[in-house]
CSV table of N, CA and C in Angstrom, one decimal:
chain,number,residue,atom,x,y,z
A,1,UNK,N,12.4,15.2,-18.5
A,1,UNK,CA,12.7,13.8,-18.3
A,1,UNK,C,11.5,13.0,-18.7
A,2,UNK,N,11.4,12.4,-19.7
A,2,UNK,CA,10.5,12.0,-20.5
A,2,UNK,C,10.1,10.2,-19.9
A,3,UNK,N,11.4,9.2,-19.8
A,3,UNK,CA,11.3,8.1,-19.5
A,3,UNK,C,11.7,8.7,-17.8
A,4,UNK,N,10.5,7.6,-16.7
A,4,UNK,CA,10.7,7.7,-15.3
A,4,UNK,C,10.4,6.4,-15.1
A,5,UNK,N,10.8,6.0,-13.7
A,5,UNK,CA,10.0,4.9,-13.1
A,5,UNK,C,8.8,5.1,-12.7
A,6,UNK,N,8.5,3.5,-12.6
A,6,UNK,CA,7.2,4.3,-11.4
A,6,UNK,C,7.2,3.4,-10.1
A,7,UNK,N,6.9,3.6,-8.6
A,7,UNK,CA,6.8,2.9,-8.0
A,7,UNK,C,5.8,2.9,-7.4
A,8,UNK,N,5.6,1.5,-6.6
A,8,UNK,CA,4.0,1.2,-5.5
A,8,UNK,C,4.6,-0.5,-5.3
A,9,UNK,N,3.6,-0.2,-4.3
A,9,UNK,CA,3.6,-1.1,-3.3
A,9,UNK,C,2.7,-2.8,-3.5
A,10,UNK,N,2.5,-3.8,-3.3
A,10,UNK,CA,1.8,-4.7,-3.9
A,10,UNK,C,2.3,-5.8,-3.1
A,11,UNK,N,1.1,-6.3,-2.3
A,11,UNK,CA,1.2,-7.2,-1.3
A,11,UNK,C,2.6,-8.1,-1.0
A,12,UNK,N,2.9,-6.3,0.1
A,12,UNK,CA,3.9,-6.4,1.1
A,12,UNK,C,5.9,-6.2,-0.1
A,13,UNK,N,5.1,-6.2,-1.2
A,13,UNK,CA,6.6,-5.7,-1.9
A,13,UNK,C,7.0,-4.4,-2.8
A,14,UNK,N,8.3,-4.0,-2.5
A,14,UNK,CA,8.0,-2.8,-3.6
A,14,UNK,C,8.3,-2.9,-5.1
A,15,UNK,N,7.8,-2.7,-6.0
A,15,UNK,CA,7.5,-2.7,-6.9
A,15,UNK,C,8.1,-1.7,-7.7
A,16,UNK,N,9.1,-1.6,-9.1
A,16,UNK,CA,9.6,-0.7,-9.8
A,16,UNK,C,9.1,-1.1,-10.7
A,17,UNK,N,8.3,-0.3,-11.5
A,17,UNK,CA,7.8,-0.9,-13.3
A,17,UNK,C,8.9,0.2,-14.2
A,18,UNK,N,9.4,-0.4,-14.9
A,18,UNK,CA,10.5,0.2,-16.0
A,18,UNK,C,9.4,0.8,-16.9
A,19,UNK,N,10.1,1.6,-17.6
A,19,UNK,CA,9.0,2.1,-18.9
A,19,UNK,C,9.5,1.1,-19.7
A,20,UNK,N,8.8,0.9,-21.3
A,20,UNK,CA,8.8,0.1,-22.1
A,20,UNK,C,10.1,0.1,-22.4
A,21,UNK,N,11.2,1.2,-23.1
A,21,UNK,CA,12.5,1.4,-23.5
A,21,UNK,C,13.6,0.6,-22.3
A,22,UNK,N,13.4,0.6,-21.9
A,22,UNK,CA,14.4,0.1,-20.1
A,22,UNK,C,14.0,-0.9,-20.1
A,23,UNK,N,12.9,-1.8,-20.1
A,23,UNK,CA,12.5,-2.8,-19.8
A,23,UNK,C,12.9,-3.7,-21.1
A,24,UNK,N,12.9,-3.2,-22.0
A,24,UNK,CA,14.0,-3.7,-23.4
A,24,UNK,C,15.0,-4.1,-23.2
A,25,UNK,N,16.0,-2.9,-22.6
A,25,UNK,CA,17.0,-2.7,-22.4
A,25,UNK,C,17.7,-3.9,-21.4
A,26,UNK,N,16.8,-3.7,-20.2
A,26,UNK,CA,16.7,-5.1,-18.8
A,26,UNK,C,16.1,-6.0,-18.9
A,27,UNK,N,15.4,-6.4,-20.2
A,27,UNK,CA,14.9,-7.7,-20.5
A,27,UNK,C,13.9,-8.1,-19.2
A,28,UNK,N,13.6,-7.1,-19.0
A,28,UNK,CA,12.4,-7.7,-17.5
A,28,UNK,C,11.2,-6.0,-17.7
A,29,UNK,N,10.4,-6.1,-17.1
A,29,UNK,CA,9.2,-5.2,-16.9
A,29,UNK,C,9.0,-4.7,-15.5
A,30,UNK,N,9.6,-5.1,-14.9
A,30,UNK,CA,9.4,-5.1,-13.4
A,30,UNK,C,10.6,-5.2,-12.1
A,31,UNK,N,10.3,-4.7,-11.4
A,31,UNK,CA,11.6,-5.5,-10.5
A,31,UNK,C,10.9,-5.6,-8.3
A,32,UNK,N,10.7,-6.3,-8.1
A,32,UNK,CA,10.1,-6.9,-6.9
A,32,UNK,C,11.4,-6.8,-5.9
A,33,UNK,N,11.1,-6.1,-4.5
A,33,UNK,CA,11.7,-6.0,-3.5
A,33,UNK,C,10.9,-6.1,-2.2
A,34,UNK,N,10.8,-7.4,-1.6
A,34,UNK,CA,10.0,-7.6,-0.3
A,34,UNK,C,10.8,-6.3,1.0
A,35,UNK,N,9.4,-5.4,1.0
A,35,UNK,CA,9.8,-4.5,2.0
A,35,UNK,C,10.6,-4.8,3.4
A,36,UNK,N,10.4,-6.4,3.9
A,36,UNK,CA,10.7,-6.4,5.0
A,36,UNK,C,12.7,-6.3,5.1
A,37,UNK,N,13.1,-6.3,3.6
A,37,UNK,CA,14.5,-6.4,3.5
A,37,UNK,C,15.1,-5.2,3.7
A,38,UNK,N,14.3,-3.6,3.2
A,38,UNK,CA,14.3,-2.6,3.3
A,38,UNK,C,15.2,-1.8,4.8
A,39,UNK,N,16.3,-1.4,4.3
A,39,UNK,CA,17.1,-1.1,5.9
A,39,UNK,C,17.1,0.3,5.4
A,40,UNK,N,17.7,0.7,4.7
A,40,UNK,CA,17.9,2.5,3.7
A,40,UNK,C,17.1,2.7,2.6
A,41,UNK,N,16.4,4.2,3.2
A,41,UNK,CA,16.4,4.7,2.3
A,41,UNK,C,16.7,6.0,1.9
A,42,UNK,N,16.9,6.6,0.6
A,42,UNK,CA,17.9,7.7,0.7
A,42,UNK,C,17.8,8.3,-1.0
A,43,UNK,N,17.9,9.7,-1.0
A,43,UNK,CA,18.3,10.4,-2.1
A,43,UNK,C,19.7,10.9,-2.6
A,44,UNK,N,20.1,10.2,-3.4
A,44,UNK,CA,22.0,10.8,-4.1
A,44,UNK,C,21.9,11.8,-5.2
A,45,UNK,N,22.2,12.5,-5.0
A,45,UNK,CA,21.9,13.8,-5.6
A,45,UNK,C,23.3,13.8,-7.2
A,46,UNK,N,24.1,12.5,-6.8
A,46,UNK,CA,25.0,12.6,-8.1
A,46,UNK,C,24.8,11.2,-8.6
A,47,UNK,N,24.6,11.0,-9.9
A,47,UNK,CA,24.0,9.5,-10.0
A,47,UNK,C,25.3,8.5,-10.1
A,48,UNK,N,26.0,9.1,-10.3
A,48,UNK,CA,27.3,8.0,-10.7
A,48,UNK,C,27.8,7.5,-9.6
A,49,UNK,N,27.5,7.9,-7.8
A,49,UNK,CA,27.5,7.4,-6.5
A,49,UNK,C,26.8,6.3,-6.4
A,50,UNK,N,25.7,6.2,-7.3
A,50,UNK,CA,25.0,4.9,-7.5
A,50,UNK,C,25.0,3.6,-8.0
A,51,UNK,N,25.8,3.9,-8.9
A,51,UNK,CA,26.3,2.8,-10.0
A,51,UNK,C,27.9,2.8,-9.7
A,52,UNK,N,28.1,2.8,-8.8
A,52,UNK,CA,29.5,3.1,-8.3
A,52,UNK,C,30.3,1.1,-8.8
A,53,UNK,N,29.9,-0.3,-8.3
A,53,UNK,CA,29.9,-0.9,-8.3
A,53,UNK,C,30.2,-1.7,-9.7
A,54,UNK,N,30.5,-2.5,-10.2
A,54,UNK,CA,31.0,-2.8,-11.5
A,54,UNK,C,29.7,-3.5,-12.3
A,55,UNK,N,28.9,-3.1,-13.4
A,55,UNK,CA,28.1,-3.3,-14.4
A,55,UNK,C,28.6,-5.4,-14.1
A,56,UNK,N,27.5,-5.7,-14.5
A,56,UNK,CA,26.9,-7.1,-14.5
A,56,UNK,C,26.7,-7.5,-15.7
A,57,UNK,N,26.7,-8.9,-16.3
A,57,UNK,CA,26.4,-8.7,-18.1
A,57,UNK,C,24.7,-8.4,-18.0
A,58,UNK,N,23.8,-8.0,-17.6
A,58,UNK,CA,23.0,-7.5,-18.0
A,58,UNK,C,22.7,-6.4,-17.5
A,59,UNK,N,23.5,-5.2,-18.0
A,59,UNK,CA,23.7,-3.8,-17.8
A,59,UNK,C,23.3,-2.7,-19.2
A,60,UNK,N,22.7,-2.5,-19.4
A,60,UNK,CA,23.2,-1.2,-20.2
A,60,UNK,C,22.6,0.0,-20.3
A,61,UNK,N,23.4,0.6,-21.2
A,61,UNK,CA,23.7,1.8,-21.0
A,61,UNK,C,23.8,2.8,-22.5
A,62,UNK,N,23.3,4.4,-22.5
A,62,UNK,CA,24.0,5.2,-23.1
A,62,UNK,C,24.6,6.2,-22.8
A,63,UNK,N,25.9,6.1,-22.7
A,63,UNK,CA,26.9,7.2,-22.4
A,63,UNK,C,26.1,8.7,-22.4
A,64,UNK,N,26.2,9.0,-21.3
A,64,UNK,CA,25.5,10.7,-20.9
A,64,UNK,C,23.8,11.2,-21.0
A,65,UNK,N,23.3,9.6,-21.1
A,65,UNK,CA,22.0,9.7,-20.8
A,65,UNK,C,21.0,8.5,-19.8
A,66,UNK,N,21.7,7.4,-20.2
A,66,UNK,CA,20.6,6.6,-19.1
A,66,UNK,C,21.2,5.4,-18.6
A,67,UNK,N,21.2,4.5,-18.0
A,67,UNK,CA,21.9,3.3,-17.4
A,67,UNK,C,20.6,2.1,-16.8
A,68,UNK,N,20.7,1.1,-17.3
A,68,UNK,CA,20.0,0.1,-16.7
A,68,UNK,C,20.1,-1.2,-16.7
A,69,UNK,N,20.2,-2.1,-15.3
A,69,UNK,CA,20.8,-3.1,-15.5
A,69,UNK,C,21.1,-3.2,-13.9
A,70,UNK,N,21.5,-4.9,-14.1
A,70,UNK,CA,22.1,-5.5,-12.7
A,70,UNK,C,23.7,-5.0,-12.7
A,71,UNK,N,24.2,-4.6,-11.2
A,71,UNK,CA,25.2,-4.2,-10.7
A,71,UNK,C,25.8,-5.4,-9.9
A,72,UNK,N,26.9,-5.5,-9.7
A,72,UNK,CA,27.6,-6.6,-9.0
A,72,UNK,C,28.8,-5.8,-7.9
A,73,UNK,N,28.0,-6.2,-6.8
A,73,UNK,CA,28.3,-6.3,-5.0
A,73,UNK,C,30.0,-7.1,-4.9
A,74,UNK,N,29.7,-6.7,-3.8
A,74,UNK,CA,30.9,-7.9,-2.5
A,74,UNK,C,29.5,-8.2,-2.2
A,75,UNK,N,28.8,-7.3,-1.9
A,75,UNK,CA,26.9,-7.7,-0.8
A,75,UNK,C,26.0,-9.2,-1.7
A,76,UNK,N,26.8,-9.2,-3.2
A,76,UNK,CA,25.4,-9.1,-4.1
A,76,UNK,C,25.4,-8.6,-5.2
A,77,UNK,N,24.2,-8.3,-5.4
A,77,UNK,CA,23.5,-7.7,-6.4
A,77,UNK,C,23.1,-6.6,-7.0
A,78,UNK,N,23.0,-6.0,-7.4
A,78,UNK,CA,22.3,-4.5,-7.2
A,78,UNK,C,21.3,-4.1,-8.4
A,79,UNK,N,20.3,-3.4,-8.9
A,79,UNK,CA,19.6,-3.0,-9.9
A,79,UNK,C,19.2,-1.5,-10.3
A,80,UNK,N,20.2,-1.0,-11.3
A,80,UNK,CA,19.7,0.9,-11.7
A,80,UNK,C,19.1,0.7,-12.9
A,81,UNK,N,18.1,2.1,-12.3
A,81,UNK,CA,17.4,2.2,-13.9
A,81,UNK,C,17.1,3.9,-13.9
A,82,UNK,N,18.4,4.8,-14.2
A,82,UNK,CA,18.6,5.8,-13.9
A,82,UNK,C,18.8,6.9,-15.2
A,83,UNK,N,18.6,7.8,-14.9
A,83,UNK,CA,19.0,9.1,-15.8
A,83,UNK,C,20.9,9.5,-15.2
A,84,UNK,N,20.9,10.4,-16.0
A,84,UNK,CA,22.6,10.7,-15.7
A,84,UNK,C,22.4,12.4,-15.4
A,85,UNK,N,20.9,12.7,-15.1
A,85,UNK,CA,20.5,14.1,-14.8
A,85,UNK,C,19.8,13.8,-13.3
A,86,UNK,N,20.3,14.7,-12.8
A,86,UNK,CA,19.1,14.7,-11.9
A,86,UNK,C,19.5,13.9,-10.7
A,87,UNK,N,18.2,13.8,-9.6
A,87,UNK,CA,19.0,12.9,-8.7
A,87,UNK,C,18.4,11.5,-8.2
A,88,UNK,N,19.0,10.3,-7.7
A,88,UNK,CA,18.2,9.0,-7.7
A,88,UNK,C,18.0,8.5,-6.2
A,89,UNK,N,16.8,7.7,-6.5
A,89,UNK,CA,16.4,7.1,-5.1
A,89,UNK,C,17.3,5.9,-4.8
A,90,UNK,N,18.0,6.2,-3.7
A,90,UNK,CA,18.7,4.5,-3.5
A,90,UNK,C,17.7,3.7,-2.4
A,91,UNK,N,17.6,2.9,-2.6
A,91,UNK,CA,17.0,1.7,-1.6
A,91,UNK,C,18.1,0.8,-0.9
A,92,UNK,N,18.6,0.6,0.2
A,92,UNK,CA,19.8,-0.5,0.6
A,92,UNK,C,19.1,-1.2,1.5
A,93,UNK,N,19.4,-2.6,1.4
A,93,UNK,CA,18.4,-3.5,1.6
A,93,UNK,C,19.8,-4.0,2.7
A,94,UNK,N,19.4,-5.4,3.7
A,94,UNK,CA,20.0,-5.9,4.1
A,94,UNK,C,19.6,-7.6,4.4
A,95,UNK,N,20.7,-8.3,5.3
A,95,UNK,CA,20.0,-9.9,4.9
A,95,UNK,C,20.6,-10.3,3.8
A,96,UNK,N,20.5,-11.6,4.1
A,96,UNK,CA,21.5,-12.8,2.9
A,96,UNK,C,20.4,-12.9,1.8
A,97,UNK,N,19.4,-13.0,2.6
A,97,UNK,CA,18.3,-13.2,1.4
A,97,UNK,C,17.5,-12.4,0.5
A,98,UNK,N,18.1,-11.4,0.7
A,98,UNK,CA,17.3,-10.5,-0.2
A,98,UNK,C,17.6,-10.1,-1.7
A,99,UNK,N,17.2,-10.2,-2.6
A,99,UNK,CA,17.0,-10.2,-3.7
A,99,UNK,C,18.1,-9.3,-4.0
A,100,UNK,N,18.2,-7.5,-3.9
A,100,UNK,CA,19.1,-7.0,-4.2
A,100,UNK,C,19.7,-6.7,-3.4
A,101,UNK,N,21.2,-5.9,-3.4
A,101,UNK,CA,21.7,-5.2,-2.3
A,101,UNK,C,21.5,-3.8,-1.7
A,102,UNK,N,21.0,-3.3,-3.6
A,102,UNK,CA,20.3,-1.8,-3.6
A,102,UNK,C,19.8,-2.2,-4.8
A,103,UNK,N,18.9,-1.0,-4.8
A,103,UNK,CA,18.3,-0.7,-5.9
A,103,UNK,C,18.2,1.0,-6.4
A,104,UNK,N,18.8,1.5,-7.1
A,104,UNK,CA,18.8,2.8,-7.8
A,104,UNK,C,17.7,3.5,-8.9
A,105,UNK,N,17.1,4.1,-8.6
A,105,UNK,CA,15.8,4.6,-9.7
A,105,UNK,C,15.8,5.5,-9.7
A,106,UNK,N,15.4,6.3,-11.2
A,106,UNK,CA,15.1,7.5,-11.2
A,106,UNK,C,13.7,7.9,-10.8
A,107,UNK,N,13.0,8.7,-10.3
A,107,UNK,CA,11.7,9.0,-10.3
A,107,UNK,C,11.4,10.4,-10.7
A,108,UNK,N,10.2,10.4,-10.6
A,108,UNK,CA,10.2,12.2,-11.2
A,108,UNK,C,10.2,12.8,-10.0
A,109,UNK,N,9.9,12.6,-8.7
A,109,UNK,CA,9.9,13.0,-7.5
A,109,UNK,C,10.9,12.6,-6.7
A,110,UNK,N,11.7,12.0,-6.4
A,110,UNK,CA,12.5,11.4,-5.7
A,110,UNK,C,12.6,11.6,-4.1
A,111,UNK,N,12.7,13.1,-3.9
A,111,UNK,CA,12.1,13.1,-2.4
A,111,UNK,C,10.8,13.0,-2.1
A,112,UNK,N,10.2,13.0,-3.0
A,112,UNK,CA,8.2,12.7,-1.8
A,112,UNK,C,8.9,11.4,-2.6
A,113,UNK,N,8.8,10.7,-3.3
A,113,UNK,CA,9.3,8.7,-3.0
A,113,UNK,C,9.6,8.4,-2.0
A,114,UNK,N,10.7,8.5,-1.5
A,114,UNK,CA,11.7,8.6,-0.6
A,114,UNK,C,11.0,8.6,0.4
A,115,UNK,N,10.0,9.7,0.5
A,115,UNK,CA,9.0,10.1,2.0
A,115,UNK,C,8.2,8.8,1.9
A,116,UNK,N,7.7,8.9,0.9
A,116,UNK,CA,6.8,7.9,1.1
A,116,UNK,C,7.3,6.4,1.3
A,117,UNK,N,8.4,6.0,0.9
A,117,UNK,CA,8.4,4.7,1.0
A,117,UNK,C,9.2,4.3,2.4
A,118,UNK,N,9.9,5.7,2.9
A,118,UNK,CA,10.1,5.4,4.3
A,118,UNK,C,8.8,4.9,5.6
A,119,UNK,N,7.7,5.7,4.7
A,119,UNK,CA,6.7,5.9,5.8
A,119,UNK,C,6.1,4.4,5.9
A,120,UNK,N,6.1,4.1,4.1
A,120,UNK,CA,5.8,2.6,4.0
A,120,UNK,C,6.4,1.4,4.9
A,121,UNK,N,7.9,1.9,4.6
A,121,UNK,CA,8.5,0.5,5.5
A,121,UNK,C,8.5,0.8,6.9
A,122,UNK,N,8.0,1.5,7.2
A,122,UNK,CA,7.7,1.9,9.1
A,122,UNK,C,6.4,1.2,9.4
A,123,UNK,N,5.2,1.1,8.6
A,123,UNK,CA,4.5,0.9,8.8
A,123,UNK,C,4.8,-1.0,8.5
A,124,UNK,N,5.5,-1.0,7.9
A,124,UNK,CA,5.9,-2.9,7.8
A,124,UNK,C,6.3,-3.2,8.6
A,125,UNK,N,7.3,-2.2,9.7
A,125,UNK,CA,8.0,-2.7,10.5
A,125,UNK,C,7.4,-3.0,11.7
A,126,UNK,N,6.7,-2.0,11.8
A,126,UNK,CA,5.2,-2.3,13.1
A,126,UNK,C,5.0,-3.8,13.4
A,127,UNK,N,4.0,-3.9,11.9
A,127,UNK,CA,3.4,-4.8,11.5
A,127,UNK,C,4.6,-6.4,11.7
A,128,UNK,N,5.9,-6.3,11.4
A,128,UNK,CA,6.4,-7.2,12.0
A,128,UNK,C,6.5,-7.3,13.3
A,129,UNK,N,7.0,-6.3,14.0
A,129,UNK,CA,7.0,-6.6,15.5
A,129,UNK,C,6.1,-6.8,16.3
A,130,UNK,N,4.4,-6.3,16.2
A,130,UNK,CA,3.1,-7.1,16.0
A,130,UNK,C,2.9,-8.3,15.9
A,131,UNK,N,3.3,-8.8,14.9
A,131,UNK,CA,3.1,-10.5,14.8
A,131,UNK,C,3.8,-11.1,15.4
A,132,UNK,N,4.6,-10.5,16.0
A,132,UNK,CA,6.3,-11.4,16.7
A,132,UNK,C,5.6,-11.7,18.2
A,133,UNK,N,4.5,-11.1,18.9
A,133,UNK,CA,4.5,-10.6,20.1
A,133,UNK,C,3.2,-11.8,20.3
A,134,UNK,N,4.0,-12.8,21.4
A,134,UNK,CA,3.4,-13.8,21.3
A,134,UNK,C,3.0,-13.9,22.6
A,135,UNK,N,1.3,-14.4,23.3
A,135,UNK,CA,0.9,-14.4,24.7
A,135,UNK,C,1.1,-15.6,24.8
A,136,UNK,N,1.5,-15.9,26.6
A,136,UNK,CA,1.5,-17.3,26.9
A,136,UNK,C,0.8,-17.3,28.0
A,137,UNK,N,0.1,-18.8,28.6
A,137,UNK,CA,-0.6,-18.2,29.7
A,137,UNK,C,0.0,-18.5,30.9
A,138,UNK,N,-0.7,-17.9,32.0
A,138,UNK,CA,-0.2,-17.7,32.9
A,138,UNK,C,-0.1,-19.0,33.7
C-alpha cells in the first residue's frame, strides 16, 4: 500500500494529512476534527461498511482501488480517504456541531491508530472534566 494517511494530533484537534494524489482528488490537504467531538473509535475490517452512506459531489473514486471524498449523513457529513484493501479506521463523532459525522482512513497501522487515538481522546476527556470542576467558597 503505497498511498496512506497520516495522522497526529495538533492543538487539541486530529488531524488527517491526505497524500498528494487524494488531496487532488479532495481538493483539500488536510482534514481537522476537534477531539472533544470524538465519541467512537474503531477498526472495520471491510471497507465498503464505511462508505456505506451516499457519495457527496465531492467524492471520488477508482473502482477497486481507492475512494475519497465527503459522504452524506441523515447525522451530516462524513469524510473517506480509503483503500478498497485492507482495513479502515472509523472515527464517529457526536454533537450538532461537529464538523463530520465520521471520518474513515486508511492507515498503514490501523489498530496501533486506533490505540493511540483512543488513549488520546481519554486523555482530552480528563482534561475536560478538570476544567469543568469549579470551587466555591464556603
Amino acid at each position: 500500500m503505497s498511498i496512506v494517511t497520516r495522522l497526529h494530533i495538533d492543538d487539541g484537534d486530529l488531524v488527517v494529512r491526505l497524500p498528494w494524489r487524494w488531496a487532488l482528488a479532495a481538493r483539500r490537504r488536510t482534514v481537522r476534527l476537534p477531539l472533544e467531538f470524538v465519541d467512537e473509535v474503531r477498526v472495520e475490517p471491510h471497507w465498503w461498511r464505511a462508505v456505506r452512506p451516499h457519495p457527496g459531489r465531492r467524492y471520488r473514486f477508482r473502482p477497486g482501488r481507492w475512494c475519497v471524498g465527503e459522504l452524506e449523513h441523515t447525522r451530516g457529513r462524513g469524510f473517506a480517504a480509503l483503500h478498497t484493501d485492507g482495513s479502515v479506521l472509523v472515527v464517529t463523532t457526536f454533537g450538532h456541531h461537529a464538523p463530520y459525522a465520521h471520518l474513515a482512513v486508511s492507515t498503514s497501522d490501523p489498530e496501533a491508530d486506533a490505540a493511540w487515538l483512543r488513549q488520546a481522546t481519554a486523555k482530552n476527556a480528563r482534561k475536560k472534566v478538570e476544567s469543568a470542576v469549579v470551587n466555591f467558597p464556603a
